[in-house]
Amino acid sequence: MEAETRKPGERRLQILQTLAAMLQEPQPEKITTAALAARVGVSEAALYRHFASKAQMYEGLIDFIEQTLFGLIARITADTASPAAQVEAILKMLLNFAQKNPGMTRVLIGEALVHENERLQKRINQLHDRIEAQLRQCLRFTGDKPSEFAAPLANLMQCMVVGRWHQFAKSGFTRLPGGDVDLLLARLLDAHPA
């Protein structure tokens, strides 16, 4: 009876939310479809009515991450005039997203994808590349002319973000990714030659 009153997509969303919640446990075990089905309160067969594989479930989380992060980046670049302020806002948003979504952080660093299909890790790598490209684009125009330092500085900033994500996940979500971020950003942005 409950399934009849559900709107289309509700169970699918519930499965993804439960998967994300399982990933945010400080010391998660390998997530099996049996454990996920038990948490959702359905059979494994019911999971497979919504997703063809566990990899497809992780793809659903990656889709959510991509849509959220790049939607926020687009808003930041549209609403913020100064390229330096855009960079600062993007970096803070990336760190804040991880803090608010610890389970997603395990996906962002690839930890949750270790024993899954390698195409999932490739998607995360592409996501990291897209973020770095966006930072590079903003940094190119922080001075009066395009900067030759934009690419290495964007890479350094991306490494800082990914490193902070790693520390957050590996600490069992106790070491917050945004700690001292204002100090770090001030130093990084001051180091950028105009």
Coordinates of N, CA, C and O in Angstrom, one line a residue:
M1 N 0.8 -1.2 0.0 CA 0.0 0.0 0.0 C 0.9 1.3 0.0 O 0.6 2.2 -0.7
E2 N 2.0 1.2 0.8 CA 2.8 2.4 0.9 C 3.4 2.8 -0.5 O 3.4 3.9 -0.9
A3 N 3.8 1.8 -1.3 CA 4.4 2.1 -2.6 C 3.4 2.8 -3.5 O 3.7 3.6 -4.3
E4 N 2.1 2.5 -3.3 CA 1.1 3.1 -4.2 C 0.9 4.6 -3.9 O 0.6 5.4 -4.8
T5 N 1.2 5.0 -2.7 CA 1.0 6.4 -2.3 C 2.2 7.2 -2.6 O 2.2 8.5 -2.5
R6 N 3.3 6.6 -2.9 CA 4.6 7.3 -3.2 C 4.5 8.0 -4.6 O 4.0 7.4 -5.5
K7 N 5.1 9.2 -4.6 CA 5.2 9.8 -5.9 C 6.4 9.2 -6.7 O 7.3 8.6 -6.1
P8 N 6.4 9.2 -8.0 CA 7.4 8.6 -8.8 C 8.8 9.3 -8.4 O 8.9 10.5 -8.2
G9 N 9.8 8.5 -8.2 CA 11.1 9.0 -7.9 C 11.4 9.1 -6.4 O 12.5 9.3 -6.0
E10 N 10.3 9.0 -5.5 CA 10.5 9.1 -4.1 C 11.4 8.0 -3.5 O 12.3 8.2 -2.7
R11 N 11.1 6.8 -4.0 CA 11.9 5.6 -3.4 C 13.3 5.7 -3.9 O 14.2 5.5 -3.2
R12 N 13.5 6.1 -5.2 CA 14.8 6.3 -5.7 C 15.6 7.3 -4.9 O 16.8 7.1 -4.5
L13 N 15.0 8.5 -4.6 CA 15.6 9.5 -3.7 C 15.9 9.0 -2.3 O 17.0 9.2 -1.8
Q14 N 15.0 8.2 -1.8 CA 15.2 7.6 -0.5 C 16.4 6.7 -0.5 O 17.2 6.7 0.5
I15 N 16.6 5.9 -1.5 CA 17.7 5.0 -1.6 C 19.0 5.8 -1.7 O 20.0 5.5 -0.9
L16 N 19.0 6.9 -2.5 CA 20.3 7.7 -2.6 C 20.5 8.4 -1.2 O 21.7 8.5 -0.8
Q17 N 19.5 8.9 -0.6 CA 19.7 9.6 0.7 C 20.2 8.6 1.8 O 21.1 8.9 2.6
T18 N 19.7 7.3 1.7 CA 20.2 6.3 2.7 C 21.6 5.9 2.4 O 22.4 5.8 3.3
L19 N 22.0 5.8 1.1 CA 23.4 5.5 0.7 C 24.3 6.6 1.2 O 25.3 6.3 1.8
A20 N 23.9 7.9 1.0 CA 24.7 9.0 1.5 C 24.8 9.0 3.0 O 25.9 9.2 3.6
A21 N 23.8 8.6 3.7 CA 23.8 8.6 5.2 C 24.7 7.4 5.7 O 25.5 7.6 6.6
M22 N 24.7 6.3 5.0 CA 25.6 5.2 5.3 C 27.1 5.6 5.1 O 27.9 5.2 5.9
L23 N 27.3 6.4 4.1 CA 28.7 6.9 3.8 C 29.2 7.9 4.8 O 30.4 8.0 5.0
Q24 N 28.3 8.5 5.6 CA 28.8 9.5 6.5 C 29.0 8.9 7.9 O 29.4 9.7 8.8
E25 N 28.9 7.6 8.1 CA 29.3 7.0 9.4 C 30.8 7.1 9.5 O 31.5 6.9 8.5
P26 N 31.3 7.5 10.7 CA 32.8 7.8 10.8 C 33.7 6.6 10.4 O 34.7 6.8 9.8
Q27 N 33.3 5.4 10.7 CA 34.1 4.2 10.2 C 33.2 3.3 9.4 O 32.8 2.2 9.9
P28 N 32.9 3.7 8.2 CA 31.9 2.8 7.4 C 32.5 1.5 7.0 O 33.7 1.5 6.7
E29 N 31.7 0.5 6.9 CA 32.1 -0.8 6.3 C 31.8 -0.7 4.9 O 31.1 0.2 4.4
K30 N 32.3 -1.7 4.1 CA 31.9 -1.7 2.7 C 30.4 -1.8 2.6 O 29.8 -2.6 3.3
I31 N 29.8 -1.0 1.8 CA 28.3 -0.9 1.7 C 27.9 -2.0 0.7 O 28.3 -1.9 -0.5
T32 N 27.1 -2.9 1.2 CA 26.5 -3.9 0.3 C 25.1 -3.5 -0.1 O 24.4 -2.8 0.7
T33 N 24.6 -4.1 -1.2 CA 23.2 -3.9 -1.5 C 22.3 -4.5 -0.4 O 21.2 -3.9 -0.2
A34 N 22.7 -5.6 0.2 CA 21.9 -6.2 1.3 C 21.7 -5.2 2.4 O 20.6 -5.0 3.0
A35 N 22.9 -4.6 2.8 CA 22.8 -3.7 4.0 C 22.0 -2.4 3.6 O 21.2 -1.9 4.4
L36 N 22.2 -1.9 2.4 CA 21.4 -0.8 1.9 C 19.9 -1.1 1.9 O 19.1 -0.3 2.4
A37 N 19.6 -2.2 1.4 CA 18.2 -2.6 1.3 C 17.6 -2.7 2.7 O 16.4 -2.2 2.9
A38 N 18.3 -3.3 3.6 CA 17.8 -3.4 5.0 C 17.6 -2.0 5.6 O 16.6 -1.8 6.3
R39 N 18.5 -1.1 5.4 CA 18.4 0.3 5.9 C 17.2 1.0 5.3 O 16.5 1.8 6.0
V40 N 16.9 0.8 4.0 CA 15.8 1.4 3.3 C 14.5 0.8 3.8 O 13.4 1.4 3.8
G41 N 14.6 -0.5 4.1 CA 13.4 -1.3 4.5 C 12.7 -1.9 3.3 O 11.5 -2.1 3.3
V42 N 13.5 -2.3 2.3 CA 13.0 -3.0 1.1 C 13.9 -4.2 0.8 O 14.9 -4.4 1.5
S43 N 13.5 -5.0 -0.1 CA 14.3 -6.1 -0.5 C 15.4 -5.6 -1.5 O 15.2 -4.6 -2.1
E44 N 16.4 -6.5 -1.7 CA 17.4 -6.1 -2.7 C 16.8 -6.0 -4.1 O 17.1 -5.2 -4.9
A45 N 15.8 -6.9 -4.4 CA 15.1 -6.8 -5.7 C 14.5 -5.5 -5.9 O 14.5 -4.9 -7.0
A46 N 13.9 -4.9 -4.8 CA 13.3 -3.6 -4.9 C 14.3 -2.5 -5.2 O 14.0 -1.6 -6.0
L47 N 15.5 -2.6 -4.7 CA 16.6 -1.7 -5.1 C 16.9 -1.7 -6.5 O 17.0 -0.7 -7.2
Y48 N 16.9 -3.0 -7.1 CA 17.2 -3.1 -8.5 C 16.1 -2.8 -9.4 O 16.3 -2.6 -10.6
R49 N 14.9 -2.5 -8.9 CA 13.8 -2.0 -9.7 C 14.1 -0.5 -10.0 O 13.6 0.1 -11.0
H50 N 14.9 0.2 -9.1 CA 15.1 1.6 -9.2 C 16.5 1.9 -9.8 O 16.7 2.9 -10.4
F51 N 17.5 1.0 -9.6 CA 18.8 1.1 -10.1 C 19.3 -0.2 -10.6 O 19.1 -1.3 -10.0
A52 N 19.9 -0.3 -11.8 CA 20.3 -1.5 -12.4 C 21.5 -2.1 -11.7 O 21.7 -3.3 -11.8
S53 N 22.3 -1.3 -10.9 CA 23.5 -1.8 -10.2 C 23.8 -0.8 -9.1 O 23.3 0.3 -9.1
K54 N 24.7 -1.3 -8.3 CA 25.2 -0.4 -7.2 C 26.0 0.8 -7.8 O 25.9 1.9 -7.3
A55 N 26.7 0.5 -8.9 CA 27.4 1.6 -9.6 C 26.4 2.7 -10.0 O 26.8 3.9 -9.9
Q56 N 25.3 2.3 -10.5 CA 24.3 3.3 -10.9 C 23.8 4.1 -9.7 O 23.5 5.3 -9.9
M57 N 23.8 3.5 -8.5 CA 23.4 4.3 -7.3 C 24.5 5.4 -7.0 O 24.2 6.5 -6.7
Y58 N 25.8 5.0 -7.1 CA 26.8 5.9 -6.9 C 26.8 7.0 -8.0 O 27.1 8.2 -7.8
E59 N 26.4 6.6 -9.3 CA 26.3 7.6 -10.3 C 25.2 8.7 -10.0 O 25.4 9.8 -10.3
G60 N 24.2 8.2 -9.3 CA 23.1 9.1 -8.9 C 23.7 10.1 -7.9 O 23.3 11.3 -7.9
L61 N 24.5 9.7 -6.9 CA 25.2 10.6 -6.0 C 26.1 11.6 -6.7 O 26.1 12.8 -6.4
I62 N 26.9 11.1 -7.7 CA 27.8 11.9 -8.4 C 27.0 13.0 -9.2 O 27.4 14.1 -9.3
D63 N 25.9 12.5 -9.8 CA 25.0 13.5 -10.5 C 24.6 14.6 -9.6 O 24.6 15.8 -10.0
F64 N 24.1 14.2 -8.4 CA 23.7 15.2 -7.4 C 24.8 16.2 -7.1 O 24.6 17.4 -7.0
I65 N 26.0 15.7 -6.8 CA 27.2 16.5 -6.5 C 27.5 17.4 -7.6 O 27.7 18.6 -7.4
E66 N 27.5 16.9 -8.8 CA 27.9 17.8 -10.0 C 26.8 18.9 -10.2 O 27.2 20.1 -10.3
Q67 N 25.6 18.5 -10.1 CA 24.5 19.6 -10.3 C 24.6 20.6 -9.2 O 24.5 21.8 -9.5
T68 N 24.8 20.2 -8.0 CA 24.9 21.1 -6.9 C 26.1 22.0 -7.0 O 26.0 23.3 -7.0
L69 N 27.3 21.4 -7.1 CA 28.5 22.2 -7.1 C 28.6 23.2 -8.3 O 28.9 24.4 -8.2
F70 N 28.3 22.7 -9.5 CA 28.4 23.6 -10.7 C 27.2 24.6 -10.8 O 27.4 25.6 -11.4
G71 N 26.1 24.2 -10.2 CA 25.0 25.2 -10.1 C 25.4 26.4 -9.2 O 25.2 27.5 -9.5
L72 N 26.1 26.0 -8.1 CA 26.5 27.1 -7.1 C 27.7 27.9 -7.7 O 27.7 29.1 -7.6
I73 N 28.6 27.2 -8.5 CA 29.7 27.9 -9.1 C 29.1 28.9 -10.1 O 29.6 30.0 -10.2
A74 N 28.2 28.5 -10.9 CA 27.6 29.4 -11.9 C 26.9 30.6 -11.3 O 27.1 31.7 -11.8
R75 N 26.3 30.3 -10.1 CA 25.6 31.5 -9.4 C 26.7 32.4 -8.9 O 26.6 33.6 -9.0
I76 N 27.8 31.9 -8.3 CA 28.8 32.7 -7.8 C 29.5 33.5 -8.9 O 29.7 34.7 -8.7
T77 N 29.8 32.9 -10.0 CA 30.4 33.7 -11.1 C 29.5 34.7 -11.7 O 29.9 35.8 -12.2
A78 N 28.2 34.4 -11.7 CA 27.2 35.4 -12.2 C 27.0 36.6 -11.3 O 26.8 37.7 -11.7
D79 N 27.0 36.3 -10.0 CA 26.6 37.3 -9.0 C 27.8 38.1 -8.4 O 27.6 39.0 -7.6
T80 N 29.0 37.6 -8.7 CA 30.2 38.2 -8.0 C 31.1 38.8 -9.1 O 31.5 38.1 -10.0
A81 N 31.3 40.1 -9.0 CA 32.0 40.8 -10.1 C 33.5 40.6 -10.1 O 34.1 40.4 -11.1
S82 N 34.1 40.6 -8.9 CA 35.6 40.5 -8.8 C 36.0 39.0 -9.0 O 35.5 38.1 -8.3
P83 N 36.9 38.7 -9.9 CA 37.4 37.4 -10.1 C 38.1 36.8 -8.8 O 37.9 35.6 -8.5
A84 N 38.8 37.6 -8.1 CA 39.4 37.2 -6.8 C 38.3 36.8 -5.8 O 38.4 35.8 -5.1
A85 N 37.2 37.6 -5.7 CA 36.1 37.3 -4.8 C 35.4 36.0 -5.3 O 34.9 35.2 -4.5
Q86 N 35.3 35.8 -6.6 CA 34.7 34.6 -7.2 C 35.5 33.3 -6.7 O 35.0 32.4 -6.2
V87 N 36.9 33.4 -6.8 CA 37.7 32.3 -6.4 C 37.5 32.0 -4.9 O 37.3 30.9 -4.5
E88 N 37.5 33.1 -4.1 CA 37.3 32.9 -2.7 C 36.0 32.3 -2.3 O 35.9 31.3 -1.5
A89 N 34.9 32.7 -3.0 CA 33.6 32.2 -2.7 C 33.5 30.7 -3.2 O 32.9 29.9 -2.5
I90 N 34.1 30.4 -4.3 CA 34.1 29.0 -4.8 C 34.8 28.1 -3.9 O 34.3 27.0 -3.5
L91 N 36.0 28.5 -3.4 CA 36.7 27.6 -2.5 C 36.0 27.4 -1.2 O 35.9 26.3 -0.7
K92 N 35.4 28.5 -0.7 CA 34.7 28.4 0.6 C 33.4 27.5 0.4 O 33.1 26.7 1.2
M93 N 32.8 27.6 -0.7 CA 31.6 26.8 -1.0 C 32.0 25.3 -1.1 O 31.3 24.5 -0.6
L94 N 33.1 25.0 -1.8 CA 33.5 23.6 -1.9 C 33.8 23.0 -0.5 O 33.4 21.8 -0.3
L95 N 34.5 23.8 0.3 CA 34.8 23.3 1.7 C 33.5 23.1 2.5 O 33.3 22.2 3.2
N96 N 32.6 24.1 2.4 CA 31.4 24.1 3.1 C 30.5 22.9 2.7 O 29.8 22.3 3.5
F97 N 30.4 22.7 1.3 CA 29.6 21.6 0.8 C 30.1 20.2 1.5 O 29.2 19.4 1.9
A98 N 31.4 20.0 1.6 CA 31.9 18.8 2.2 C 31.5 18.7 3.7 O 31.0 17.7 4.1
Q99 N 31.6 19.8 4.4 CA 31.2 19.8 5.8 C 29.7 19.5 6.0 O 29.4 18.8 6.9
K100 N 28.9 20.0 5.1 CA 27.5 19.8 5.2 C 27.0 18.4 4.7 O 26.0 17.9 5.1
N101 N 27.9 17.8 3.9 CA 27.6 16.5 3.3 C 28.7 15.5 3.4 O 29.4 15.2 2.5
P102 N 29.0 15.1 4.7 CA 30.1 14.2 4.9 C 30.1 12.9 4.0 O 31.2 12.5 3.5
G103 N 29.0 12.3 3.8 CA 28.9 11.1 3.0 C 29.3 11.4 1.6 O 30.0 10.6 0.9
M104 N 28.9 12.6 1.1 CA 29.3 13.0 -0.3 C 30.8 13.2 -0.4 O 31.4 13.0 -1.4
T105 N 31.4 13.6 0.7 CA 32.9 13.8 0.7 C 33.6 12.5 0.4 O 34.6 12.6 -0.3
R106 N 33.1 11.4 0.9 CA 33.7 10.1 0.6 C 33.7 9.8 -0.8 O 34.5 9.1 -1.4
V107 N 32.6 10.3 -1.5 CA 32.5 10.1 -2.9 C 33.5 11.0 -3.6 O 34.2 10.6 -4.6
L108 N 33.5 12.3 -3.2 CA 34.4 13.3 -3.8 C 35.9 12.9 -3.8 O 36.6 13.2 -4.7
I109 N 36.3 12.2 -2.8 CA 37.7 11.8 -2.7 C 37.9 10.4 -3.3 O 39.1 10.0 -3.3
G110 N 36.9 9.8 -3.7 CA 37.0 8.5 -4.3 C 37.0 7.3 -3.3 O 37.0 6.2 -3.7
E111 N 37.0 7.6 -2.0 CA 37.1 6.5 -1.0 C 35.9 5.6 -1.1 O 36.1 4.3 -1.0
A112 N 34.7 6.1 -1.4 CA 33.6 5.2 -1.5 C 33.5 4.4 -2.8 O 32.7 3.5 -2.9
L113 N 34.4 4.8 -3.7 CA 34.3 4.2 -5.0 C 35.4 3.1 -5.2 O 35.5 2.6 -6.3
V114 N 36.2 2.8 -4.2 CA 37.4 2.0 -4.4 C 37.1 0.6 -5.0 O 37.8 0.2 -5.9
H115 N 36.0 -0.1 -4.5 CA 35.7 -1.4 -5.1 C 34.6 -1.4 -6.1 O 34.0 -2.4 -6.3
E116 N 34.3 -0.2 -6.6 CA 33.3 -0.1 -7.6 C 33.8 0.1 -9.0 O 35.0 0.0 -9.2
N117 N 33.0 0.2 -10.0 CA 33.4 0.3 -11.4 C 34.3 1.5 -11.5 O 34.1 2.6 -11.0
E118 N 35.4 1.3 -12.3 CA 36.4 2.4 -12.4 C 35.9 3.6 -13.2 O 36.4 4.7 -13.0
R119 N 34.8 3.5 -13.9 CA 34.2 4.7 -14.6 C 33.8 5.7 -13.6 O 33.7 6.9 -13.9
L120 N 33.4 5.3 -12.4 CA 32.9 6.2 -11.3 C 34.1 7.1 -10.9 O 33.9 8.3 -10.7
Q121 N 35.3 6.5 -10.7 CA 36.4 7.3 -10.3 C 36.8 8.2 -11.4 O 37.2 9.4 -11.2
K122 N 36.7 7.8 -12.7 CA 37.0 8.7 -13.8 C 36.0 9.9 -13.8 O 36.4 11.0 -14.1
R123 N 34.8 9.7 -13.4 CA 33.8 10.8 -13.3 C 34.2 11.8 -12.3 O 34.1 13.0 -12.4
I124 N 34.7 11.3 -11.1 CA 35.1 12.1 -10.0 C 36.4 12.9 -10.5 O 36.5 14.1 -10.2
N125 N 37.3 12.2 -11.2 CA 38.5 12.9 -11.7 C 38.1 14.0 -12.6 O 38.7 15.1 -12.6
Q126 N 37.1 13.8 -13.5 CA 36.6 14.8 -14.4 C 36.0 16.0 -13.6 O 36.2 17.1 -14.0
L127 N 35.3 15.7 -12.6 CA 34.7 16.7 -11.7 C 35.8 17.6 -11.2 O 35.7 18.8 -11.2
H128 N 36.8 17.0 -10.6 CA 38.0 17.7 -10.1 C 38.6 18.6 -11.2 O 38.9 19.8 -10.9
D129 N 38.8 18.0 -12.4 CA 39.3 18.8 -13.5 C 38.5 20.0 -13.8 O 39.0 21.1 -14.1
R130 N 37.2 19.8 -13.8 CA 36.2 20.9 -14.1 C 36.3 22.0 -13.1 O 36.3 23.2 -13.4
I131 N 36.4 21.6 -11.8 CA 36.5 22.6 -10.8 C 37.8 23.4 -11.0 O 37.9 24.7 -10.9
E132 N 38.9 22.7 -11.2 CA 40.2 23.4 -11.4 C 40.2 24.3 -12.6 O 40.7 25.4 -12.6
A133 N 39.5 23.9 -13.7 CA 39.4 24.7 -14.9 C 38.6 26.0 -14.5 O 38.9 27.1 -15.0
Q134 N 37.6 25.9 -13.7 CA 36.8 27.1 -13.3 C 37.6 28.0 -12.5 O 37.6 29.3 -12.7
L135 N 38.4 27.5 -11.6 CA 39.3 28.3 -10.8 C 40.4 29.0 -11.7 O 40.6 30.2 -11.5
R136 N 40.9 28.3 -12.6 CA 41.9 28.8 -13.5 C 41.3 30.0 -14.3 O 41.9 31.0 -14.5
Q137 N 40.1 29.8 -14.8 CA 39.4 30.8 -15.6 C 39.2 32.1 -14.7 O 39.5 33.2 -15.2
C138 N 38.8 32.0 -13.5 CA 38.7 33.1 -12.6 C 40.0 33.8 -12.4 O 40.2 35.0 -12.4
L139 N 41.1 33.0 -12.1 CA 42.4 33.5 -11.8 C 43.0 34.2 -13.0 O 43.9 35.1 -12.8
R140 N 42.7 33.8 -14.2 CA 43.3 34.4 -15.4 C 43.0 35.9 -15.4 O 43.8 36.7 -16.0
F141 N 41.9 36.3 -14.8 CA 41.5 37.7 -15.0 C 41.5 38.5 -13.7 O 40.8 39.4 -13.5
T142 N 42.4 38.1 -12.7 CA 42.4 38.8 -11.4 C 43.2 40.0 -11.5 O 43.2 40.9 -10.7
G143 N 44.1 40.2 -12.5 CA 44.9 41.4 -12.7 C 44.4 42.1 -13.9 O 43.4 41.9 -14.5
D144 N 45.3 43.1 -14.4 CA 44.9 43.9 -15.6 C 45.1 43.1 -16.9 O 44.5 43.4 -17.9
K145 N 45.9 42.0 -16.8 CA 46.1 41.2 -18.0 C 46.0 39.7 -17.6 O 46.2 39.4 -16.4
P146 N 45.8 38.8 -18.6 CA 45.8 37.4 -18.2 C 47.1 37.0 -17.5 O 48.2 37.4 -17.9
S147 N 47.0 36.1 -16.6 CA 48.1 35.7 -15.7 C 48.7 34.4 -16.1 O 47.9 33.4 -16.3
E148 N 50.0 34.3 -16.2 CA 50.7 33.0 -16.5 C 50.7 32.1 -15.3 O 50.9 30.9 -15.3
F149 N 50.3 32.7 -14.1 CA 50.3 31.9 -12.9 C 48.9 31.3 -12.6 O 48.8 30.6 -11.6
A150 N 48.0 31.6 -13.4 CA 46.6 31.1 -13.2 C 46.6 29.6 -13.1 O 45.9 29.0 -12.2
A151 N 47.2 28.9 -14.0 CA 47.1 27.4 -14.0 C 47.8 26.8 -12.8 O 47.1 26.0 -12.1
P152 N 49.0 27.1 -12.4 CA 49.6 26.5 -11.3 C 48.9 26.9 -10.0 O 48.8 26.1 -9.0
L153 N 48.4 28.1 -9.9 CA 47.7 28.5 -8.7 C 46.3 27.8 -8.5 O 45.9 27.4 -7.5
A154 N 45.7 27.7 -9.7 CA 44.4 26.9 -9.7 C 44.6 25.5 -9.2 O 43.9 24.9 -8.4
N155 N 45.7 24.9 -9.7 CA 46.0 23.5 -9.3 C 46.3 23.5 -7.8 O 45.9 22.6 -7.1
L156 N 47.1 24.4 -7.3 CA 47.4 24.5 -5.9 C 46.1 24.6 -5.0 O 46.0 23.9 -4.0
M157 N 45.2 25.5 -5.4 CA 44.0 25.6 -4.7 C 43.1 24.4 -4.8 O 42.5 24.0 -3.7
Q158 N 43.1 23.7 -5.9 CA 42.3 22.5 -6.0 C 42.9 21.4 -5.1 O 42.2 20.7 -4.4
C159 N 44.3 21.3 -5.1 CA 44.9 20.4 -4.2 C 44.6 20.7 -2.7 O 44.4 19.8 -1.9
M160 N 44.5 22.0 -2.4 CA 44.2 22.3 -1.0 C 42.8 21.9 -0.7 O 42.5 21.3 0.4
V161 N 41.9 22.1 -1.6 CA 40.5 21.6 -1.3 C 40.4 20.1 -1.2 O 39.8 19.6 -0.2
V162 N 41.0 19.4 -2.1 CA 40.9 17.9 -2.1 C 41.6 17.4 -0.8 O 41.2 16.5 -0.1
G163 N 42.7 18.1 -0.4 CA 43.4 17.7 0.8 C 42.6 17.9 2.0 O 42.5 17.1 2.9
R164 N 41.9 19.0 2.0 CA 41.0 19.3 3.2 C 39.8 18.3 3.2 O 39.4 17.8 4.3
W165 N 39.3 17.9 2.0 CA 38.3 16.9 2.0 C 38.8 15.6 2.5 O 38.1 14.9 3.3
H166 N 40.0 15.2 2.2 CA 40.6 14.0 2.7 C 40.8 14.0 4.2 O 40.4 13.0 4.9
Q167 N 41.3 15.1 4.7 CA 41.5 15.2 6.1 C 40.2 15.1 6.9 O 40.1 14.4 7.9
F168 N 39.2 15.7 6.3 CA 37.8 15.6 6.9 C 37.3 14.2 7.0 O 36.9 13.7 8.0
A169 N 37.4 13.5 5.9 CA 36.9 12.1 5.8 C 37.8 11.2 6.7 O 37.2 10.4 7.5
K170 N 39.1 11.3 6.6 CA 40.0 10.4 7.3 C 39.9 10.6 8.8 O 40.3 9.7 9.6
S171 N 39.5 11.8 9.3 CA 39.4 12.1 10.7 C 38.1 11.6 11.3 O 37.8 11.9 12.4
G172 N 37.3 10.9 10.5 CA 36.0 10.6 10.9 C 35.0 11.8 11.0 O 34.1 11.8 11.9
F173 N 35.3 12.8 10.2 CA 34.5 14.0 10.1 C 34.7 14.9 11.3 O 33.8 15.7 11.7
T174 N 35.8 14.8 12.0 CA 36.1 15.7 13.2 C 36.9 16.9 12.8 O 36.8 17.9 13.4
R175 N 37.8 16.7 11.8 CA 38.7 17.8 11.4 C 38.0 18.6 10.3 O 38.0 18.2 9.1
L176 N 37.4 19.7 10.6 CA 36.5 20.4 9.6 C 37.3 21.0 8.5 O 38.4 21.6 8.7
P177 N 36.8 20.9 7.3 CA 37.5 21.3 6.1 C 37.7 22.8 6.0 O 38.7 23.3 5.4
G178 N 36.9 23.6 6.6 CA 37.0 25.1 6.5 C 37.9 25.7 7.6 O 38.0 27.0 7.6
G179 N 38.6 25.0 8.4 CA 39.4 25.6 9.4 C 40.5 26.4 8.9 O 41.2 26.1 7.9
D180 N 40.7 27.7 9.4 CA 41.7 28.6 9.0 C 41.6 29.0 7.5 O 42.6 29.4 6.9
V181 N 40.5 28.7 6.8 CA 40.4 29.0 5.4 C 40.6 30.4 5.0 O 41.2 30.7 4.0
D182 N 40.1 31.3 5.8 CA 40.3 32.8 5.5 C 41.8 33.1 5.5 O 42.2 33.8 4.6
L183 N 42.5 32.6 6.4 CA 44.0 32.9 6.4 C 44.7 32.3 5.2 O 45.5 32.9 4.6
L184 N 44.3 31.0 4.9 CA 44.9 30.4 3.8 C 44.6 31.1 2.5 O 45.4 31.3 1.6
L185 N 43.3 31.5 2.3 CA 42.9 32.1 1.1 C 43.6 33.5 0.9 O 44.0 33.9 -0.2
A186 N 43.7 34.2 2.0 CA 44.4 35.5 2.0 C 45.8 35.3 1.5 O 46.3 36.1 0.6
R187 N 46.5 34.3 2.0 CA 47.9 34.0 1.5 C 48.0 33.6 0.1 O 48.8 34.1 -0.7
L188 N 47.1 32.7 -0.3 CA 47.1 32.2 -1.7 C 46.7 33.3 -2.7 O 47.4 33.4 -3.7
L189 N 45.7 34.1 -2.4 CA 45.3 35.2 -3.3 C 46.3 36.3 -3.3 O 46.6 36.9 -4.3
D190 N 47.0 36.6 -2.2 CA 48.1 37.6 -2.1 C 49.3 37.1 -2.9 O 50.0 37.9 -3.5
A191 N 49.5 35.8 -3.0 CA 50.7 35.3 -3.7 C 50.5 35.3 -5.2 O 51.4 35.1 -5.9
H192 N 49.3 35.6 -5.6 CA 49.0 35.6 -7.1 C 49.5 36.9 -7.7 O 48.9 38.0 -7.4
P193 N 50.5 36.9 -8.5 CA 51.0 38.1 -9.1 C 50.0 38.7 -10.1 O 49.4 37.9 -10.9
A194 N 49.8 39.9 -10.1 CA 48.8 40.5 -11.0 C 49.5 40.7 -12.4 O 50.6 40.8 -12.5

